[in-house]
PDB file of C-alpha atoms in Angstrom:
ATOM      1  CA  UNK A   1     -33.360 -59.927 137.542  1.00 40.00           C
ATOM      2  CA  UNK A   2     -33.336 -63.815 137.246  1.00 38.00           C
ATOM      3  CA  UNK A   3     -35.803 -65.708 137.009  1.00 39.00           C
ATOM      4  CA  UNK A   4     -36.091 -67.326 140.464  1.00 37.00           C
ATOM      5  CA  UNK A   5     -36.584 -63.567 141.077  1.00 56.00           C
ATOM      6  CA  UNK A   6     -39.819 -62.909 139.640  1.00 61.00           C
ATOM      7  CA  UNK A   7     -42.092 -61.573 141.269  1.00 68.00           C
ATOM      8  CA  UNK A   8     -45.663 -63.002 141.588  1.00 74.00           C
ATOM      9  CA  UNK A   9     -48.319 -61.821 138.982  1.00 80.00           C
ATOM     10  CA  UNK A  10     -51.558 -61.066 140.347  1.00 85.00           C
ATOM     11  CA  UNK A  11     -54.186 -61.987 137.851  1.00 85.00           C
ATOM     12  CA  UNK A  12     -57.314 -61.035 140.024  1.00 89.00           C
ATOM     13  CA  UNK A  13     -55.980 -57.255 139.647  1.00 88.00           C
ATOM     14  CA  UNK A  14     -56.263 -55.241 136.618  1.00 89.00           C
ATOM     15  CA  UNK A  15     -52.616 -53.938 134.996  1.00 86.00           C
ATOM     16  CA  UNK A  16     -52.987 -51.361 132.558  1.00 86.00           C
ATOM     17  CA  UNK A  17     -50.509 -53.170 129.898  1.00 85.00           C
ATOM     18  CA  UNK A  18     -52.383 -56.369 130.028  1.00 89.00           C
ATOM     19  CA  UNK A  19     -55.464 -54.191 129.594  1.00 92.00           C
ATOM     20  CA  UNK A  20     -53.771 -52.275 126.535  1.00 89.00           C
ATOM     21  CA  UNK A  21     -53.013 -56.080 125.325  1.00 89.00           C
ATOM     22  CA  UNK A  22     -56.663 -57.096 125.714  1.00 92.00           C
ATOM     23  CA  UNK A  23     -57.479 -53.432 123.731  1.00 91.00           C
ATOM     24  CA  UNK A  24     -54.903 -54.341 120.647  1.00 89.00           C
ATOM     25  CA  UNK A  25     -56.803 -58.078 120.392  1.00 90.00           C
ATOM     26  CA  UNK A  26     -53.405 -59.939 122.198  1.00 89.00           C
ATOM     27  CA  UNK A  27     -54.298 -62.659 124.563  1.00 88.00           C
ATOM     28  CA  UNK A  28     -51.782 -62.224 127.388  1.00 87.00           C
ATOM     29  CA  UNK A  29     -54.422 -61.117 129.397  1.00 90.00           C
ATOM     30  CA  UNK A  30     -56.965 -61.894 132.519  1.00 92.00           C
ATOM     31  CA  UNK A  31     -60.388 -61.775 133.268  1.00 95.00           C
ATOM     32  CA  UNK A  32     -59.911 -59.175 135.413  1.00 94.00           C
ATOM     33  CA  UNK A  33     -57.622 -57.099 132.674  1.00 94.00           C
ATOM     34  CA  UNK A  34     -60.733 -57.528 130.368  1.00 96.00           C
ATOM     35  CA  UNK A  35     -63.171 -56.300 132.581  1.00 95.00           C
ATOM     36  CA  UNK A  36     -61.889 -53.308 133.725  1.00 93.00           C
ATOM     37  CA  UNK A  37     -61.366 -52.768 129.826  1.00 94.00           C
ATOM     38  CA  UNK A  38     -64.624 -54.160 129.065  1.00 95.00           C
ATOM     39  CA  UNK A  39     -65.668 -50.919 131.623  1.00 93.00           C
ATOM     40  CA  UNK A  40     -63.934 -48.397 129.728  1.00 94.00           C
ATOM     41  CA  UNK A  41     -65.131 -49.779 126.557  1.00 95.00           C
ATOM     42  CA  UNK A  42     -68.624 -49.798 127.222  1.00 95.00           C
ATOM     43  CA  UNK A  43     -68.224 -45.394 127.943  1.00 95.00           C
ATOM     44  CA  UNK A  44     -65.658 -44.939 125.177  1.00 94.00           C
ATOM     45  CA  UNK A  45     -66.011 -47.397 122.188  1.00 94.00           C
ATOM     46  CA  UNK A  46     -63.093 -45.841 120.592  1.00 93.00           C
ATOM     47  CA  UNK A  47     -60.479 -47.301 122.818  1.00 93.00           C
ATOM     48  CA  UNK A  48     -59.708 -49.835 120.639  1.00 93.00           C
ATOM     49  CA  UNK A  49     -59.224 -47.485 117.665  1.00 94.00           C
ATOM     50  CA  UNK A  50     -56.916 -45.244 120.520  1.00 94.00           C
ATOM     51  CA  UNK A  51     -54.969 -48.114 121.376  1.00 93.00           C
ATOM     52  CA  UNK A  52     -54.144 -49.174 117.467  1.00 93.00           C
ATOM     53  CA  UNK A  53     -53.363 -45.190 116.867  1.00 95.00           C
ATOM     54  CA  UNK A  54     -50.952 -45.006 119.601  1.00 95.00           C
ATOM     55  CA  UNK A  55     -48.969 -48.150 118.345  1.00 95.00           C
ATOM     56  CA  UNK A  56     -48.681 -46.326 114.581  1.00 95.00           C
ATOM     57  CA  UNK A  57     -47.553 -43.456 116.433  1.00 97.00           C
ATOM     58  CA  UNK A  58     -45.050 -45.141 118.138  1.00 97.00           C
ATOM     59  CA  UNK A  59     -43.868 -46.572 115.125  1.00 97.00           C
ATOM     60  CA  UNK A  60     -43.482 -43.844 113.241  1.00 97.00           C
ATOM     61  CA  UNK A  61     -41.971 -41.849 115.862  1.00 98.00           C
ATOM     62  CA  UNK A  62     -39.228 -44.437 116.576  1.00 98.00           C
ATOM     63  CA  UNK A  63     -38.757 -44.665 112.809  1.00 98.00           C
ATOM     64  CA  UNK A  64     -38.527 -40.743 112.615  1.00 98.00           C
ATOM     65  CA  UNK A  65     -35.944 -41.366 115.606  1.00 98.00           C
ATOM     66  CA  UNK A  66     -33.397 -43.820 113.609  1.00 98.00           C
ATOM     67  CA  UNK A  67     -34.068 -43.079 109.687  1.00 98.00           C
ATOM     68  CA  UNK A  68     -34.252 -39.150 110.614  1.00 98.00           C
ATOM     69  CA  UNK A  69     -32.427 -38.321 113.077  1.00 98.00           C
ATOM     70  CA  UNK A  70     -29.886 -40.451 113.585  1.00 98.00           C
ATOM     71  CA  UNK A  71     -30.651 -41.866 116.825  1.00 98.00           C
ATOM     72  CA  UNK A  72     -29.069 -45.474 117.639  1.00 98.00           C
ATOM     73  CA  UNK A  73     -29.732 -45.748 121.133  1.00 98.00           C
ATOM     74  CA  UNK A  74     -33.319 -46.293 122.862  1.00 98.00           C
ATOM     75  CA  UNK A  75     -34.718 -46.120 126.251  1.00 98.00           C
ATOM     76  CA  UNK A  76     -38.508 -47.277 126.383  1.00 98.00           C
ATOM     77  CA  UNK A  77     -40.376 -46.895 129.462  1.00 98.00           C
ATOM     78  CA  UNK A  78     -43.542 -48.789 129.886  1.00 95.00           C
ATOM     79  CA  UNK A  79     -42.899 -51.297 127.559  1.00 92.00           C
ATOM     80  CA  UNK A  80     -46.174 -53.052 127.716  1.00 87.00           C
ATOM     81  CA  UNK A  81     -46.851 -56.958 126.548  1.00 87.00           C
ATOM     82  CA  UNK A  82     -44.477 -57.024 123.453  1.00 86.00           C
ATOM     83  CA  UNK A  83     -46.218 -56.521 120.623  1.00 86.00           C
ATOM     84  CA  UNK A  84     -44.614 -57.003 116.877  1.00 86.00           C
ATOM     85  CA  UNK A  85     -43.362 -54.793 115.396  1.00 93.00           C
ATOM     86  CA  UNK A  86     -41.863 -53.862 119.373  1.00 93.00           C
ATOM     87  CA  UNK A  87     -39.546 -50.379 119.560  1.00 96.00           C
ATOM     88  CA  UNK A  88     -36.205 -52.749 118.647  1.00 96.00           C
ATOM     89  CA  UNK A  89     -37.509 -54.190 115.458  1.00 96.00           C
ATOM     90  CA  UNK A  90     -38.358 -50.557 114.008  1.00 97.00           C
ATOM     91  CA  UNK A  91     -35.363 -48.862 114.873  1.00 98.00           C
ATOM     92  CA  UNK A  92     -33.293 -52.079 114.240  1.00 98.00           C
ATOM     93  CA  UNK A  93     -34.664 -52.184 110.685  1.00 97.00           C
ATOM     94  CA  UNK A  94     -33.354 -48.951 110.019  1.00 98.00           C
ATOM     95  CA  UNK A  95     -30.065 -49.130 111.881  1.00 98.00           C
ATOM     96  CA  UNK A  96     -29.224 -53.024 112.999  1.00 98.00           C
ATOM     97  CA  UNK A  97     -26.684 -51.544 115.205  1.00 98.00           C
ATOM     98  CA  UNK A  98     -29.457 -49.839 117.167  1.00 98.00           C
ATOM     99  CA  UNK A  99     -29.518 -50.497 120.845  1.00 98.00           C
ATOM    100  CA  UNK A 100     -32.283 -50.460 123.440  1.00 97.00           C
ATOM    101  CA  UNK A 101     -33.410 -50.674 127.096  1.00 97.00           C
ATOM    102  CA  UNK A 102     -37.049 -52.034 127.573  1.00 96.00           C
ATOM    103  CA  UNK A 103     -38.421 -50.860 130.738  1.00 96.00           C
ATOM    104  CA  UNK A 104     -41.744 -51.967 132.871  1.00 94.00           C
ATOM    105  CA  UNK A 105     -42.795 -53.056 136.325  1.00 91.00           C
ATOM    106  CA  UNK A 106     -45.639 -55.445 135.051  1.00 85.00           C
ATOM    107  CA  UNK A 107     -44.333 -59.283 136.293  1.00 84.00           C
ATOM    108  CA  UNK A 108     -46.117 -60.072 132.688  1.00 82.00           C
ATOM    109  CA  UNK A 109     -44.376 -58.164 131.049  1.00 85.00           C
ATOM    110  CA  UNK A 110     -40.782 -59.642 132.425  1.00 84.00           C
ATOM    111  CA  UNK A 111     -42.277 -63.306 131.944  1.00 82.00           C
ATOM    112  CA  UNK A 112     -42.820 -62.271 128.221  1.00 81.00           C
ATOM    113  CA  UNK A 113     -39.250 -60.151 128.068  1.00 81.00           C
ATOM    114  CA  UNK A 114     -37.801 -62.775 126.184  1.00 80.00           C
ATOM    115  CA  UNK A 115     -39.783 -61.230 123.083  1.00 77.00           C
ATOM    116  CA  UNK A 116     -38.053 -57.837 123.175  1.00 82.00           C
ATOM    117  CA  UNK A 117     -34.569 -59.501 123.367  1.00 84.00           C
ATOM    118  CA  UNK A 118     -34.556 -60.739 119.850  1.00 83.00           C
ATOM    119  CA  UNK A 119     -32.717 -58.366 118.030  1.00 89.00           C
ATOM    120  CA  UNK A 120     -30.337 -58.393 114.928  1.00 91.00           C
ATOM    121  CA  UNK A 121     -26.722 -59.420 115.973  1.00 93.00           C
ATOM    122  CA  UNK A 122     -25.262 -56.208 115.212  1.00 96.00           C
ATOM    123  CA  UNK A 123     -27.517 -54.550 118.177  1.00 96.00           C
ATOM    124  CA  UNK A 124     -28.174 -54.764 121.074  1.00 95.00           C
ATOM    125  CA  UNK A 125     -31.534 -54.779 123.440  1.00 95.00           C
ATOM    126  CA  UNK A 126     -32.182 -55.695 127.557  1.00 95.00           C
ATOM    127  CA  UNK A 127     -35.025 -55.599 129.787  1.00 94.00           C
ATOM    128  CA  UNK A 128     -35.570 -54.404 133.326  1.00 94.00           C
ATOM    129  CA  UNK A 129     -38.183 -54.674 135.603  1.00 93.00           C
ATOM    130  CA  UNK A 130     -38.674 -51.117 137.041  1.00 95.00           C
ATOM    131  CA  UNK A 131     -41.145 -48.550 137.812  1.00 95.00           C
ATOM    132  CA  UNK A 132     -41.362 -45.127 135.898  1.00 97.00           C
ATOM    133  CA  UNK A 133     -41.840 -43.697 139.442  1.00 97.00           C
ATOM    134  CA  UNK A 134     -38.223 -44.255 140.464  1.00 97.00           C
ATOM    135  CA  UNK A 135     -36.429 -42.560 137.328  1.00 98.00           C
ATOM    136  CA  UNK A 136     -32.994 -42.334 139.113  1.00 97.00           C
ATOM    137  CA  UNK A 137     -33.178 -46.288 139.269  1.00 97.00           C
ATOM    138  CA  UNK A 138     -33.310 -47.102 135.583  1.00 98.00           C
ATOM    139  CA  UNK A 139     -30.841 -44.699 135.333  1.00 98.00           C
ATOM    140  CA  UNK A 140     -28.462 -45.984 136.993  1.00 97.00           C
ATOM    141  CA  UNK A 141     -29.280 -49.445 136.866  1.00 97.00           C
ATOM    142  CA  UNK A 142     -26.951 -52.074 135.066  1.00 97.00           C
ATOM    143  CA  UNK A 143     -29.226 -52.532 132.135  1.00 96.00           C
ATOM    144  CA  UNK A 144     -28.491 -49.099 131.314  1.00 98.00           C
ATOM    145  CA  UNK A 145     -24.882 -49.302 132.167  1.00 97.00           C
ATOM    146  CA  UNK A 146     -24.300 -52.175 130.119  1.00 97.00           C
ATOM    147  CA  UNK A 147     -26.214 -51.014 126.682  1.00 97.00           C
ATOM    148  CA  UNK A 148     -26.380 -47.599 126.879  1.00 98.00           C
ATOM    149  CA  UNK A 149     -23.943 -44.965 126.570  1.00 98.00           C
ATOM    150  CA  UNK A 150     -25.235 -42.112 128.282  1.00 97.00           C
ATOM    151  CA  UNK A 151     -22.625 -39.537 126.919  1.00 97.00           C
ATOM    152  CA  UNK A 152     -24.420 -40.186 123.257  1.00 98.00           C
ATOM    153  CA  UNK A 153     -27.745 -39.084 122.039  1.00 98.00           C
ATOM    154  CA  UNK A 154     -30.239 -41.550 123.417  1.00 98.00           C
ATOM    155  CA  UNK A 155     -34.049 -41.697 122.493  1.00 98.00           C
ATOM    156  CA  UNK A 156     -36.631 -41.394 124.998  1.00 98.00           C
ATOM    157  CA  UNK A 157     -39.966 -43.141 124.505  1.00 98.00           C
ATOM    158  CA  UNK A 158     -43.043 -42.481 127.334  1.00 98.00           C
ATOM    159  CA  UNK A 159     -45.812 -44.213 125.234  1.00 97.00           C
ATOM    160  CA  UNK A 160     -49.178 -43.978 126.763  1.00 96.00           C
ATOM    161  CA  UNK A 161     -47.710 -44.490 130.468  1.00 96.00           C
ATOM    162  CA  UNK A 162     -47.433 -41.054 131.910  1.00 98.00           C
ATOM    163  CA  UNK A 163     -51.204 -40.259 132.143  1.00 97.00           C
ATOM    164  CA  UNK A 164     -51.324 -43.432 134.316  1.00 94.00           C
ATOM    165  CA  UNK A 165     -49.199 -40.944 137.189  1.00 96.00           C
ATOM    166  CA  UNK A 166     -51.722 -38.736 138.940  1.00 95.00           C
ATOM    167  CA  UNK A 167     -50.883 -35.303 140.027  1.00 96.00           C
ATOM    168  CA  UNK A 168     -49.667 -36.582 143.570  1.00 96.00           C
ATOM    169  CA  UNK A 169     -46.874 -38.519 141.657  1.00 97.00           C
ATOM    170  CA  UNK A 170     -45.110 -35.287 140.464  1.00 98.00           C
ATOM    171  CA  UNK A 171     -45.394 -36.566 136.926  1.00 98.00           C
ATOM    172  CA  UNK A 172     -43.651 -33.313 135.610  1.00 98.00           C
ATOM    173  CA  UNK A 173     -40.504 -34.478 137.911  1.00 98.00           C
ATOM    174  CA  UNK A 174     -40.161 -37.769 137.088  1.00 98.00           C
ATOM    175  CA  UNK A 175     -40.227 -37.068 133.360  1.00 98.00           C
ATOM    176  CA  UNK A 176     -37.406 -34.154 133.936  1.00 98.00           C
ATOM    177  CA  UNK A 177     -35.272 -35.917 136.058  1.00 98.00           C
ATOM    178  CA  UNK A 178     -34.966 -38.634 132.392  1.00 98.00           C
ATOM    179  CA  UNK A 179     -35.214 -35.858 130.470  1.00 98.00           C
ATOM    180  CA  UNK A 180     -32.446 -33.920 132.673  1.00 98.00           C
ATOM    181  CA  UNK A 181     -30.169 -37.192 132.698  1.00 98.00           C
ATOM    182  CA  UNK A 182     -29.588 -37.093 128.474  1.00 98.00           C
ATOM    183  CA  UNK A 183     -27.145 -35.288 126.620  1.00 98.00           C
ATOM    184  CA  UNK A 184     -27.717 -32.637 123.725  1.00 98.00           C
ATOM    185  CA  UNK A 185     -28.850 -34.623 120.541  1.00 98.00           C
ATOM    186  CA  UNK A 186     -31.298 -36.609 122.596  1.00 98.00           C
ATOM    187  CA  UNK A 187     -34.925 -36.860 121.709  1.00 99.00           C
ATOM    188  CA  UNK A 188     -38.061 -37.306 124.001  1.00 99.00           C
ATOM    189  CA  UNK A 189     -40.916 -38.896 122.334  1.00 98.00           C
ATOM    190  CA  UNK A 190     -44.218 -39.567 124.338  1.00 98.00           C
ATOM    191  CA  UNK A 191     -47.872 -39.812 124.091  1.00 98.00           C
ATOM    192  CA  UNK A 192     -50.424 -39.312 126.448  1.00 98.00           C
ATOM    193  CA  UNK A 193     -54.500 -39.371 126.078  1.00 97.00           C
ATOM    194  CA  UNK A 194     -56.862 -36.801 126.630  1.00 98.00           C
ATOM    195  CA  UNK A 195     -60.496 -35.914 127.439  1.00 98.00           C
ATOM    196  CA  UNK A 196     -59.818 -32.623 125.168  1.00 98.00           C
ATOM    197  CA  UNK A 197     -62.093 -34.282 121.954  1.00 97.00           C
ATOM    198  CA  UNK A 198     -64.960 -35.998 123.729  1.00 97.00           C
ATOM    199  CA  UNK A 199     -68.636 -34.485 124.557  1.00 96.00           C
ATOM    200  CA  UNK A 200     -68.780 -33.312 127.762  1.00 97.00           C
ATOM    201  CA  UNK A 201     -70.854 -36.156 129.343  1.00 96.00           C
ATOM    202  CA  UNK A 202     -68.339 -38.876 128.123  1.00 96.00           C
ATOM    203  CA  UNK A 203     -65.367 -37.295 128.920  1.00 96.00           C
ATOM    204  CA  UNK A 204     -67.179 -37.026 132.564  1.00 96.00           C
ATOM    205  CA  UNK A 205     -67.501 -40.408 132.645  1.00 96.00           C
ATOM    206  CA  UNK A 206     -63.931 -41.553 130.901  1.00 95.00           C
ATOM    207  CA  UNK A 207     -62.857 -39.070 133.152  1.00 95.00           C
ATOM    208  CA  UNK A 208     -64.405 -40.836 136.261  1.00 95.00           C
ATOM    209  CA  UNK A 209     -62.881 -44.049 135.798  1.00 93.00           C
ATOM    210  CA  UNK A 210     -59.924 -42.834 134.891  1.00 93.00           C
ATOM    211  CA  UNK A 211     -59.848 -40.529 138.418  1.00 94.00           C
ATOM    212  CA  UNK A 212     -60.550 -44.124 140.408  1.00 92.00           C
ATOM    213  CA  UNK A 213     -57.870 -45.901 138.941  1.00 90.00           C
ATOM    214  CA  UNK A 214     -55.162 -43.035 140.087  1.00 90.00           C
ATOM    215  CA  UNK A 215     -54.481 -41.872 136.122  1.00 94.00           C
ATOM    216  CA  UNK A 216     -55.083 -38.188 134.780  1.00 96.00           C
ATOM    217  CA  UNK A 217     -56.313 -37.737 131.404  1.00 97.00           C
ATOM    218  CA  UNK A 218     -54.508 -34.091 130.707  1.00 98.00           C
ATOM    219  CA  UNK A 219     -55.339 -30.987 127.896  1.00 98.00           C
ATOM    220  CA  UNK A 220     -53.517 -30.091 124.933  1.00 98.00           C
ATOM    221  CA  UNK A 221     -51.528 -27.355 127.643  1.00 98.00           C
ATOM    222  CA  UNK A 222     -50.477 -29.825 130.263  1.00 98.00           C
ATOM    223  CA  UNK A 223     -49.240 -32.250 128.261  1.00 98.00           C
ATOM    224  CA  UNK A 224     -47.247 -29.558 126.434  1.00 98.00           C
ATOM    225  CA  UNK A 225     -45.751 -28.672 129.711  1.00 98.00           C
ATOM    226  CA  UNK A 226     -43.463 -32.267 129.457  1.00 98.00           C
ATOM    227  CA  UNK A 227     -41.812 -30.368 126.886  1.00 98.00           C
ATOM    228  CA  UNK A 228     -41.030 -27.204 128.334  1.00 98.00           C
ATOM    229  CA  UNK A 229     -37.559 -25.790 127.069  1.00 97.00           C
ATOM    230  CA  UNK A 230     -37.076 -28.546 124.155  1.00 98.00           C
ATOM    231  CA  UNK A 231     -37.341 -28.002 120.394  1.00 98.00           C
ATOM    232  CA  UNK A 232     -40.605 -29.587 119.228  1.00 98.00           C
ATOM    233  CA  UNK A 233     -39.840 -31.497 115.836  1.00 98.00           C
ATOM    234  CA  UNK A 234     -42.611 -30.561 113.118  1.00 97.00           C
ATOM    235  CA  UNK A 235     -45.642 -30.849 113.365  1.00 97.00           C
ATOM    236  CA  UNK A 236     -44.679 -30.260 117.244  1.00 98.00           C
ATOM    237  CA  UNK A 237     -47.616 -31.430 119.490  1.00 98.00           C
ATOM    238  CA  UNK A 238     -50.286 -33.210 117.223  1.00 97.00           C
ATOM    239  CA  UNK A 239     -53.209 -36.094 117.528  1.00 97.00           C
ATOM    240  CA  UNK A 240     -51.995 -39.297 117.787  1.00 97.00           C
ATOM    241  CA  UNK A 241     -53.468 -39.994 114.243  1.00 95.00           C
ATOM    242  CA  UNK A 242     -52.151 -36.974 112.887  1.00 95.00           C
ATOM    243  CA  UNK A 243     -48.535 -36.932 113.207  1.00 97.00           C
ATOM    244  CA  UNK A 244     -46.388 -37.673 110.273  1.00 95.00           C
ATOM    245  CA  UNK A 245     -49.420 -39.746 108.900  1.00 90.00           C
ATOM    246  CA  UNK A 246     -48.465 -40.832 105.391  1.00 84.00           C
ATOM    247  CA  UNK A 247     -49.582 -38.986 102.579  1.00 84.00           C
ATOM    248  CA  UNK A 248     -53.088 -40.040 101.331  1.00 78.00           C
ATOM    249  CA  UNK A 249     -54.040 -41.858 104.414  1.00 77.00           C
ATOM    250  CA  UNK A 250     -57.379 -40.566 106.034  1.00 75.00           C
ATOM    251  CA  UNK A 251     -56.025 -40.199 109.744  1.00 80.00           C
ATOM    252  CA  UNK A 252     -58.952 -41.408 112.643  1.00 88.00           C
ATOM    253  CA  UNK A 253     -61.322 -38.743 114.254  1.00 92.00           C
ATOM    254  CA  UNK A 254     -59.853 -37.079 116.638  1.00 95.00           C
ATOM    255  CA  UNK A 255     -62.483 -38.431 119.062  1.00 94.00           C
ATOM    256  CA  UNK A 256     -61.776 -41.775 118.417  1.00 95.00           C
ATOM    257  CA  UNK A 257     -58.339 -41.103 119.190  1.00 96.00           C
ATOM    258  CA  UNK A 258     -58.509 -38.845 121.899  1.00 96.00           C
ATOM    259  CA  UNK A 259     -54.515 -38.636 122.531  1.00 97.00           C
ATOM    260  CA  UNK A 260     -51.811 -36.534 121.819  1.00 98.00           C
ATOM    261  CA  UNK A 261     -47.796 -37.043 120.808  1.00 98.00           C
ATOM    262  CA  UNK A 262     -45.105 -35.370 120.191  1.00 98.00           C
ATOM    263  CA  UNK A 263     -41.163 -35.589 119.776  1.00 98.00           C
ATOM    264  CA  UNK A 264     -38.755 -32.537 121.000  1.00 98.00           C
ATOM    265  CA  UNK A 265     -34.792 -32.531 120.906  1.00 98.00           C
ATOM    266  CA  UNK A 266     -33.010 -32.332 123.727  1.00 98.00           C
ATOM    267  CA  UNK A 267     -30.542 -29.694 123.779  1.00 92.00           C
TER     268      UNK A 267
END
């Protein structure tokens, strides 16, 4: 998209990934972005704490990803306001060949897309501006086309973006239709929170805001249904804190978190 292109950003509304910005300390956020996270704040504390445990995560899965298993191409949907160390520079650190697609539909985060471009010479990384909701569209789209070789084993990362699709959205669709589109040797990595860890009054109330905004906080057994039919990698589905954790390092409560990950071959 060029940049006479962009389109308008609407401070006065919130946007989840300028609220996750405001949540991780960044400042490319609004008044508006910090209120509504002020709101969720002031009936789960923890959300900081969730929001720095689902970066590690995503770091350590995308490491997993290139050092492990030999993945050198990356689609990321729901990119969020780039944040270093961003998806490219992990992988990239491993393998400097690594290539990868950044997608969001956040006008932010496209202003700011000149951050996830930066990668070693050897590589390769692009941005479009798209919505998770229209799968077949960053599919196909020239982004893709252009770094991408969909005939090759291609990691998927969903971090913290699919419990923003309500039931309505056929979130179990959209996720299989990606999933669907990438040969054997492909990996899907995601994260999603819960309300599985909290007492029952807060997770009414997490829950409540959560139901307004048009997200769905799932269980431990819906969100293993985005995995249906792929091979879990150890320790399969896991708190966010919990997976692959370094030895010796005293992982968050669960409640703090309150999320879950996992990462399952394809194929």
């Amino acid at each position: 998209m060029a940049e006479s292109e962009q389109p308008p950003i609407d401070t006065s509304v919130m946007h989840p990934a300028r609220r996750y910005d405001y949540m991780l300390g960044g400042t490319t956020n609004f008044a508006a972005d910090r209120a509504a996270g002020d709101a969720v704040l002031a009936v789960y504390p923890q959300a900081r704490v969730a929001a720095l445990e689902n970066r590690a995560f995503l770091q350590r899965a995308a490491h997993f990803l290139a050092a492990e298993a030999g993945v050198r191409q990356f689609l990321d949907i729901g990119t969020g306001i780039p944040t270093s160390p961003n998806l490219h520079e992990v992988v990239q650190s491993v393998a400097p060949e690594a290539r990868v697609v950044y997608a969001d539909k956040d006008p932010l985060v496209l202003a700011h897309s000149r951050a996830l471009l930066a990668g070693t010479p050897e590589g390769r990384t692009a941005y479009l501006h798209a919505d998770l909701l229209d799968p077949r569209r960053i599919l196909g789209s020239a982004e893709v086309a252009d770094v991408l070789d969909l005939t090759r084993p291609v990691g998927l990362t969903l971090m913290a973006v699919v419990h923003f699709l309500d039931d309505a959205t056929h979130p179990y669709d959209v996720v299989r239709t990606l999933v669907d589109a990438l040969p054997p040797g492909s990996y899907l990595a995601m994260s999603h929170m819960t309300l599985d860890f909290l007492p029952p009054d807060q997770a009414r109330q997490l829950g409540a805001i959560s139901t307004a905004e048009g997200s769905r906080l799932r269980s431990r057994a819906e969100f293993a249904r985005f995995f249906d039919g792929l091979e879990l990698v150890p320790p399969g589905i896991a708190v966010l804190s919990e997976w692959r954790r370094a030895p010796g390092e005293s992982p968050a409560s669960r409640a703090d978190v309150s999320g879950y990950g996992a990462v399952a071959r394809i194929g």
